[in-house]
Amino acid sequence: MKRRSFLQRFGSIIAALGIAEADWFSFGNRYYQALAQSTSRKLALLVGINKYSNLPGLSGCLTDLELQKELLIHRFGFHPSDILCLTDEQASRDSIETTFVEHLIQQAKPDDTVVFHFSGYGSRVNVGNLIETGENSLITSDENSSKDKKIVDYLLEDTLLLLLRSQAAEKAVAVLDTSFSSPGTRLPTALGIRVCETLQSAEIIAEELEFQKQMKEKAIIKAPPVLLAAASNSKQLAREISCSGFTAGLFTYILSQYLWETTPAKTIQVSLSRINAKMQLLGAEQQPTVLDPQKTQQKVLLNKNYLISNSTNAQGVITDIEDSGRTVNLLLAGISPQLLEYTNSNFRFSVINQSKDIQLILRSRSGLKAKAEVHSISENTELNPKRGEFIQESFRILPHNINLVIALDSELKRIERVDATSAFAGFGSVSTVIAEEQPADYVFGKLPSTQAKDLPTSISILASPNRYGLFSLGSKLIPNTVGEEGEAVKLAVQRLERKLCSLRAAKMWRLTDNETSSALKVKASLEINNSLSPRVLIQRQTESVSGRKTNPGSPPRTLPADTLTVPIGSRMHYRVYNQGEKPLYIMLLGLDANRDAIALYPWSQNKQVDSSQPQLILQDVIIEPQKSRIIPQTTAGFEWVAKGLVSWCETQLIFSTAPFTKTLKALEDSNYAGNGQEQVLKLSNPVEVVRAVLEDLHKASMNESNNALSADSYGLDVNHWASLNFVYQVV
């Protein structure tokens, strides 16, 4: 699918979920306008199937339902009694269709909102003349209810569309966290898949065709509803991800987590950029899309907002009160999967719209559910937490020792797994797990015995069973990690040492990302400057500056929403704004197109020495209050240029209220010669540099109230740091 087509189709569903504006390309418009009728009702039917009669079980579908239900209740104002859930054996085709009719069709009125969600297997099945291509269908729990095993009892996608068009609500959306076709070539992965191939000779059960015929007679002639699928084409798979203590559909988790932390100030471009970035950071190939059987553009849907969101961003919500208000239960649905693993004891949260003197100190966590102690900094502050109140982090604690976790592909032979485990253990900072059984960061496996033309475009070599490589969780080959044919496993692992250091450093700096919780007022835009007029590629800002006027100076023009790409050879820079009242110090880290670690080296001339013998030093990059500046500040011949392979890149802009003293020392230890210019260069010691960054942020955050931290932890106060993540593709 062409990128422009994808973005246009994705925009329809974002509008349907209430996070878009009418003017697609206008950057200044806001979304989440309230529905005109205050008496409108919101109805939802959520279906999740982990257990099937004759198919291998899935793991994350019931988690998806919990995520969706809590999102609809707390963020979009659904009443719990208006949300029905069908799980496992309850979710037969007949039961889903009957419940849809009774709960949605018979109750919904024109001004209401209707949401349908399905998590489970999908497939393609023969229907009428579609014997060769098949039709998209949802596999229900009784997939083979007929005595004839060639007859399958599936819910057809066209039937679901008719059901949606048969209810009266004009605001209707279906979210399908499933996929319908699996590619022929299997690549190493650590993510489960939601697709099941149906025998080509199988046919759909007659009762389904009869029900579909009846629905055609009842369908209301109106704008077609929105059907959102987790994958855009047959080469992409809907994935399940194992997180810290639970498994969920990758798309459901990322979408719901994004909607928790997002406030009304986002535009469609910003929303789309963030969702894409989150998927890419997890190494996923899948891209959500709007399924549009009638090939309409669904323009009418771009002018509507379907759900009323609470106007406050949050990382979680108080779900219950215990011990006379001294203990609370939390749902941490707004915390990213990368950070959730480290969200443990002594993390501190504040209750939004309550006194900052009230702190919730985390005591235990199981998956997304946690228990916290209510603490008052001031003796005069009354402890009065309430069920349903939103929370936001105030103090983050990260361990000194953050390892990289490598999943061993299930296709590796036992002796290969033994050798790989032994070799990875030799690094001391890398651990191994079996793919799909525990959370991991990357996958070690073999390339399939097929030619490169049959593999994703990122693989441009002839593959062999004896060539080992490193992959993302979603099967994307990490550049420059494939060895020679016949290479031994231990040698293959040892060859990856430098690459693993870069990837481990990236894992560490991603844990500083706090765009939605930072109290610092900062804003940044990534710009490409291939002409007389710079153009904005991506914009990020902390929630503290949402709705505020941009600093002095005319901002560069913004690119259309489908241009998150940087042509090779482009000159790039960041334009950063400090909208606070104190000077801030800035550091830039990142991964280039080769997935090698890079950093900003802020060289400058030491003005304290004789100018006839200039001494070059690394000096903090400072941005004064209510000012903006360019990073890196370069001149002709010393510019930051996009180069390398066609691949995804990322950078992390980190702001602090205190100098990056230890970080500059670590950069000096990399032995790069100074040239008097700010430069973005590769890091020879990436882990040491990121450790120094965390030490500097820790030092900036320390005061009398948090000096009791253990010696093996970093403590980060949201009042003293901000970290913004940028993801883009070099083409």
Coordinates of C-alpha atoms in Angstrom, one line a residue, residues 80-485:
P80 CA -20.2 -0.1 32.5
S81 CA -23.7 -1.5 32.0
D82 CA -23.6 -0.4 28.4
I83 CA -20.5 -2.5 27.6
L84 CA -21.1 -6.2 27.0
C85 CA -18.2 -8.7 26.7
L86 CA -18.2 -12.1 25.0
T87 CA -15.2 -14.3 25.8
D88 CA -14.0 -17.7 24.7
E89 CA -16.9 -20.3 24.4
Q90 CA -19.4 -17.4 24.8
A91 CA -18.2 -16.0 21.5
S92 CA -19.8 -18.3 19.0
R93 CA -20.9 -16.9 15.6
D94 CA -24.6 -17.2 16.5
S95 CA -24.0 -15.6 20.0
I96 CA -22.0 -12.7 18.6
E97 CA -24.6 -11.9 15.9
T98 CA -27.6 -12.3 18.3
T99 CA -25.9 -10.1 21.0
F100 CA -25.1 -7.5 18.3
V101 CA -28.8 -7.4 17.3
E102 CA -30.1 -7.2 20.8
H103 CA -27.6 -4.9 22.4
L104 CA -26.7 -2.6 19.6
I105 CA -29.3 -2.7 16.8
Q106 CA -32.3 -2.8 19.0
Q107 CA -31.1 -0.1 21.4
A108 CA -29.0 2.4 19.4
K109 CA -30.5 5.7 18.4
P110 CA -29.2 8.1 15.7
D111 CA -27.3 10.3 18.2
D112 CA -25.7 7.4 20.0
T113 CA -22.2 5.9 19.7
V114 CA -21.6 2.2 18.9
V115 CA -18.3 0.4 19.3
F116 CA -17.5 -3.2 18.3
H117 CA -14.2 -4.8 19.1
F118 CA -12.9 -8.3 18.1
S119 CA -9.6 -9.9 19.2
G120 CA -9.0 -13.4 17.9
Y121 CA -8.0 -15.4 14.8
G122 CA -8.9 -14.2 11.4
S123 CA -8.8 -16.1 8.1
R124 CA -10.1 -16.1 4.5
V125 CA -12.9 -18.5 3.5
N126 CA -14.6 -19.5 0.3
V127 CA -17.9 -17.7 -0.3
G128 CA -19.9 -18.1 -3.6
N129 CA -17.7 -16.9 -6.4
L130 CA -14.8 -16.0 -4.2
I131 CA -13.4 -19.5 -4.2
E132 CA -9.9 -18.6 -5.3
T133 CA -9.4 -15.4 -3.3
G134 CA -11.7 -16.0 -0.3
E135 CA -13.4 -13.5 1.9
N136 CA -12.1 -12.0 5.1
S137 CA -13.7 -13.6 8.2
L138 CA -13.5 -13.7 12.0
I139 CA -13.0 -17.1 13.4
T140 CA -15.4 -17.6 16.3
S141 CA -15.0 -20.1 19.2
D142 CA -17.1 -22.8 17.5
E143 CA -15.2 -22.6 14.2
N144 CA -16.3 -26.1 13.2
S145 CA -19.8 -26.6 14.6
S146 CA -20.9 -28.6 11.6
K147 CA -20.4 -32.4 11.4
D148 CA -18.8 -31.8 8.0
K149 CA -15.3 -30.5 8.9
K150 CA -15.2 -28.8 5.5
I151 CA -17.9 -26.5 6.6
V152 CA -16.6 -23.6 8.8
D153 CA -18.8 -21.5 11.2
Y154 CA -17.1 -18.0 10.8
L155 CA -18.4 -14.5 11.0
L156 CA -17.9 -12.9 7.6
E157 CA -16.5 -9.4 7.4
D158 CA -19.3 -8.4 5.1
T159 CA -21.8 -9.6 7.6
L160 CA -20.2 -7.4 10.3
L161 CA -20.4 -4.5 7.9
L162 CA -24.1 -5.1 7.4
L163 CA -24.7 -5.4 11.2
L164 CA -23.0 -2.0 11.7
R165 CA -25.1 -0.5 8.9
S166 CA -28.3 -2.0 10.4
Q167 CA -28.1 -0.1 13.7
A168 CA -29.4 3.5 13.8
A169 CA -26.3 5.2 15.4
E170 CA -24.5 7.3 12.9
K171 CA -21.3 7.1 15.0
A172 CA -20.2 3.4 14.6
V173 CA -16.8 1.9 14.6
A174 CA -15.4 -1.7 14.7
V175 CA -11.8 -2.5 15.8
L176 CA -10.5 -5.8 14.5
D177 CA -7.3 -6.9 16.2
T178 CA -6.7 -9.8 13.8
S179 CA -5.3 -10.6 10.4
F180 CA -6.6 -12.7 7.5
S181 CA -3.7 -14.1 5.5
S182 CA -0.2 -15.3 6.5
P183 CA 2.8 -14.8 4.2
G184 CA 4.6 -17.9 2.9
T185 CA 8.0 -17.1 4.3
R186 CA 8.5 -17.3 8.1
L187 CA 11.1 -15.0 9.6
P188 CA 12.4 -15.2 13.2
T189 CA 10.0 -13.5 15.6
A190 CA 9.1 -13.1 19.3
L191 CA 5.6 -12.1 18.7
G192 CA 2.5 -14.3 18.5
I193 CA 0.3 -14.0 15.4
R194 CA -3.5 -13.8 15.0
V195 CA -4.2 -15.6 11.7
C196 CA -5.1 -19.2 10.8
E197 CA -5.1 -20.6 7.4
T198 CA -8.4 -22.3 6.3
L199 CA -8.4 -25.2 3.9
Q200 CA -9.0 -24.0 0.4
S201 CA -11.8 -26.6 0.1
A202 CA -13.6 -25.3 3.1
E203 CA -16.8 -23.4 2.7
I204 CA -18.8 -21.1 5.0
I205 CA -21.8 -22.5 6.9
A206 CA -25.2 -22.0 5.2
E207 CA -26.6 -20.4 8.4
E208 CA -24.1 -17.5 8.0
L209 CA -25.1 -16.9 4.4
E210 CA -28.8 -17.0 5.4
F211 CA -28.2 -14.5 8.2
Q212 CA -26.3 -12.2 5.9
K213 CA -29.2 -12.3 3.4
Q214 CA -31.6 -11.2 6.1
M215 CA -29.3 -8.4 7.2
K216 CA -29.1 -7.1 3.6
E217 CA -32.8 -6.5 3.8
K218 CA -32.5 -4.5 7.0
A219 CA -29.4 -2.5 6.3
I220 CA -29.9 1.3 6.6
I221 CA -28.7 3.4 3.6
K222 CA -26.2 5.7 5.2
A223 CA -22.5 6.5 5.2
P224 CA -20.6 3.2 5.7
P225 CA -19.2 2.5 9.2
V226 CA -15.5 2.3 9.9
L227 CA -13.8 -1.1 10.2
L228 CA -10.3 -0.8 11.5
A229 CA -8.0 -3.8 11.1
A230 CA -4.6 -4.2 12.8
A231 CA -2.8 -5.0 9.6
S232 CA -3.1 -3.3 6.2
N233 CA -2.3 -6.2 3.8
S234 CA -1.7 -9.9 3.5
K235 CA 2.0 -9.5 4.1
Q236 CA 1.4 -8.0 7.5
L237 CA 0.3 -9.9 10.6
A238 CA -1.6 -8.9 13.7
R239 CA 0.8 -9.6 16.5
E240 CA 0.6 -10.4 20.2
I241 CA 3.2 -9.0 22.5
S242 CA 4.4 -10.4 25.8
C243 CA 4.9 -7.6 28.3
S244 CA 5.7 -7.4 32.0
G245 CA 3.2 -9.8 33.5
F246 CA 0.7 -10.1 30.6
T247 CA 0.2 -10.6 26.9
A248 CA -2.0 -8.4 24.7
G249 CA -2.7 -7.6 21.1
L250 CA 0.1 -5.2 20.0
F251 CA -2.2 -2.9 18.2
T252 CA -4.9 -2.8 20.9
Y253 CA -2.2 -2.1 23.6
I254 CA -0.4 0.6 21.7
L255 CA -3.7 2.4 20.6
S256 CA -5.2 2.3 24.1
Q257 CA -2.0 3.4 25.7
Y258 CA -1.7 6.3 23.3
L259 CA -5.3 7.4 23.9
W260 CA -4.7 7.3 27.7
E261 CA -1.7 9.7 27.5
T262 CA -3.1 12.0 24.8
T263 CA -4.9 15.2 25.4
P264 CA -7.3 17.1 23.1
A265 CA -4.4 19.4 21.9
K266 CA -3.2 16.8 19.4
T267 CA -3.7 17.1 15.7
I268 CA -4.1 14.2 13.3
Q269 CA -0.5 14.6 12.1
V270 CA 0.8 14.4 15.7
S271 CA -1.5 11.5 16.6
L272 CA -0.5 9.5 13.5
S273 CA 3.2 10.2 14.1
R274 CA 3.1 9.0 17.7
I275 CA 1.2 5.7 16.9
N276 CA 3.6 4.9 14.0
A277 CA 6.6 5.7 16.2
K278 CA 5.4 3.5 19.0
M279 CA 4.9 0.6 16.6
Q280 CA 8.4 1.1 15.1
L281 CA 10.1 1.2 18.4
L282 CA 8.8 -2.3 19.1
G283 CA 10.0 -3.5 15.7
A284 CA 6.5 -4.1 14.3
E285 CA 5.9 -4.3 10.6
Q286 CA 2.1 -4.1 10.9
Q287 CA 0.3 -0.9 10.1
P288 CA -3.4 -0.5 11.0
T289 CA -5.8 0.3 8.2
V290 CA -9.4 1.0 7.5
L291 CA -11.1 -1.9 5.7
D292 CA -13.3 -0.4 3.0
P293 CA -15.1 -3.1 1.0
Q294 CA -17.1 -0.5 -0.9
K295 CA -14.0 1.5 -1.9
T296 CA -15.5 4.7 -0.6
Q297 CA -13.3 7.5 0.7
Q298 CA -15.5 7.9 3.8
K299 CA -15.1 11.6 3.6
V300 CA -18.1 12.2 5.8
L301 CA -16.3 10.5 8.7
L302 CA -13.5 13.0 8.7
N303 CA -16.0 15.7 9.8
K304 CA -17.2 13.9 12.9
N305 CA -15.9 13.1 16.4
Y306 CA -17.3 10.0 17.8
L307 CA -16.1 9.8 21.4
I308 CA -15.9 12.4 24.1
S309 CA -12.5 12.1 25.8
N310 CA -11.6 13.4 29.2
S311 CA -9.5 16.4 28.6
T312 CA -6.6 15.3 30.9
N313 CA -3.8 13.1 29.8
A314 CA -3.0 10.3 32.3
Q315 CA -0.8 7.3 32.8
G316 CA -3.4 5.5 34.9
V317 CA -6.5 5.6 37.1
I318 CA -7.5 4.8 40.7
T319 CA -9.7 1.7 40.5
D320 CA -10.4 1.0 44.2
I321 CA -9.8 2.4 47.7
E322 CA -8.6 0.3 50.6
D323 CA -7.6 0.7 54.2
S324 CA -9.7 3.8 54.8
G325 CA -8.1 5.7 52.0
R326 CA -4.5 4.9 52.9
T327 CA -4.0 2.3 50.1
V328 CA -5.3 2.5 46.5
N329 CA -5.4 0.1 43.6
L330 CA -4.3 1.4 40.2
L331 CA -4.6 0.6 36.5
L332 CA -1.4 1.7 34.7
A333 CA -2.8 1.5 31.2
G334 CA -1.1 4.7 30.0
I335 CA 2.5 3.6 30.7
S336 CA 4.5 2.5 27.6
P337 CA 5.4 -1.2 27.3
Q338 CA 9.1 -0.2 27.5
L339 CA 8.8 1.6 30.8
L340 CA 6.2 -0.7 32.4
E341 CA 8.8 -3.4 33.0
Y342 CA 10.7 -1.0 35.4
T343 CA 7.6 0.5 37.0
N344 CA 8.0 -1.1 40.4
S345 CA 8.3 -0.2 44.1
N346 CA 8.8 3.4 45.1
F347 CA 7.7 4.9 41.8
R348 CA 5.6 8.0 42.7
F349 CA 2.4 9.3 41.2
S350 CA 0.4 12.4 41.8
V351 CA -3.4 12.5 41.6
I352 CA -4.3 14.9 38.8
N353 CA -6.3 18.0 39.9
Q354 CA -5.4 17.3 43.5
S355 CA -2.8 18.9 45.8
K356 CA 0.8 18.0 44.7
D357 CA 1.4 17.3 48.4
I358 CA -0.4 14.0 47.9
Q359 CA 1.8 11.2 46.5
L360 CA 0.9 7.6 45.6
I361 CA 4.0 5.5 46.3
L362 CA 4.0 2.2 44.4
R363 CA 4.4 -0.9 46.6
S364 CA 3.6 -3.7 44.2
R365 CA 2.6 -4.4 40.6
S366 CA 1.2 -7.3 38.6
G367 CA 0.9 -6.6 34.9
L368 CA -1.0 -3.4 34.5
K369 CA -2.5 -3.5 38.0
A370 CA -0.7 -2.0 40.9
K371 CA -1.1 -1.2 44.6
A372 CA 0.1 2.1 46.1
E373 CA 0.4 3.7 49.5
V374 CA -1.2 7.2 49.8
H375 CA 1.4 9.6 51.3
S376 CA 1.1 13.3 52.2
I377 CA 4.2 15.5 52.1
S378 CA 2.5 18.1 54.3
E379 CA 0.9 17.2 57.6
N380 CA -2.0 19.6 56.9
T381 CA -3.0 17.9 53.6
E382 CA -6.1 15.7 53.9
L383 CA -5.8 12.3 52.2
N384 CA -8.8 11.9 50.0
P385 CA -8.2 9.8 46.9
K386 CA -11.3 8.8 44.9
R387 CA -12.1 5.9 42.6
G388 CA -11.9 7.0 39.0
E389 CA -9.3 9.8 39.6
F390 CA -6.5 10.0 37.0
I391 CA -2.8 9.7 38.0
Q392 CA 0.4 10.9 36.5
E393 CA 4.0 10.0 37.5
S394 CA 5.9 12.5 39.6
F395 CA 9.1 10.5 40.4
R396 CA 10.6 7.7 38.2
I397 CA 13.1 5.1 39.5
L398 CA 15.3 3.1 37.2
P399 CA 17.8 0.4 38.1
H400 CA 21.6 0.9 37.3
N401 CA 21.7 -2.5 35.7
I402 CA 19.5 -2.6 32.6
N403 CA 20.1 -5.7 30.5
L404 CA 19.3 -6.4 26.9
V405 CA 17.0 -9.4 26.5
I406 CA 17.5 -11.6 23.4
A407 CA 14.8 -14.2 22.4
L408 CA 16.1 -17.3 20.7
D409 CA 13.9 -18.2 17.8
S410 CA 11.9 -21.3 18.2
E411 CA 13.2 -22.6 14.9
L412 CA 16.7 -23.0 16.2
K413 CA 17.8 -26.5 17.1
R414 CA 18.5 -27.4 20.7
I415 CA 22.3 -27.4 20.3
E416 CA 22.1 -23.9 18.6
R417 CA 20.1 -22.5 21.5
V418 CA 22.6 -24.0 24.0
D419 CA 25.5 -22.4 22.1
A420 CA 23.7 -19.1 21.7
T421 CA 22.8 -18.9 25.4
S422 CA 26.4 -19.6 26.4
A423 CA 27.7 -17.0 24.0
F424 CA 25.3 -14.2 25.0
A425 CA 26.0 -14.9 28.7
G426 CA 29.6 -14.0 28.0
F427 CA 28.7 -10.3 27.6
G428 CA 27.4 -10.0 31.2
S429 CA 24.7 -7.5 30.2
V430 CA 22.7 -9.7 27.9
S431 CA 20.2 -12.4 28.9
T432 CA 18.3 -14.9 26.7
V433 CA 14.8 -16.3 26.7
I434 CA 12.8 -18.5 24.4
A435 CA 10.8 -16.6 21.8
E436 CA 7.1 -15.9 22.6
E437 CA 7.5 -17.2 26.1
Q438 CA 8.8 -14.1 27.9
P439 CA 9.3 -10.4 27.1
A440 CA 12.3 -9.6 25.0
D441 CA 14.0 -6.8 23.1
Y442 CA 15.3 -8.6 19.9
V443 CA 15.4 -12.0 18.3
F444 CA 18.4 -14.1 17.4
G445 CA 17.7 -16.6 14.6
K446 CA 18.5 -17.9 11.1
L447 CA 17.5 -16.5 7.8
P448 CA 15.2 -18.8 5.8
S449 CA 16.5 -20.6 2.8
T450 CA 14.9 -18.4 0.2
Q451 CA 16.1 -15.6 -2.1
A452 CA 16.0 -12.0 -0.9
K453 CA 13.2 -11.1 -3.4
D454 CA 10.8 -13.2 -1.3
L455 CA 11.8 -11.4 1.9
P456 CA 11.1 -7.9 3.2
T457 CA 12.9 -5.2 1.4
S458 CA 15.2 -4.7 4.4
I459 CA 16.9 -8.0 3.5
S460 CA 18.9 -7.6 0.4
I461 CA 21.1 -10.7 0.4
L462 CA 20.7 -14.3 -0.6
A463 CA 19.6 -16.1 2.6
S464 CA 20.8 -19.5 3.8
P465 CA 19.8 -21.7 6.7
N466 CA 23.4 -21.4 8.0
R467 CA 23.4 -17.6 8.2
Y468 CA 22.5 -16.1 11.6
G469 CA 21.2 -12.6 12.3
L470 CA 19.5 -10.3 14.7
F471 CA 15.9 -9.4 14.2
S472 CA 13.4 -7.0 15.8
L473 CA 10.5 -8.6 17.6
G474 CA 8.4 -8.2 14.5
S475 CA 10.9 -10.0 12.2
K476 CA 12.7 -6.9 10.8
L477 CA 16.4 -7.7 10.2
I478 CA 18.8 -5.4 12.0
P479 CA 21.2 -3.9 9.5
N480 CA 24.7 -5.4 9.4
T481 CA 24.0 -8.3 11.7
V482 CA 24.1 -11.2 9.2
G483 CA 27.3 -13.4 9.0
E484 CA 28.9 -15.6 6.5
E485 CA 27.4 -18.9 5.3

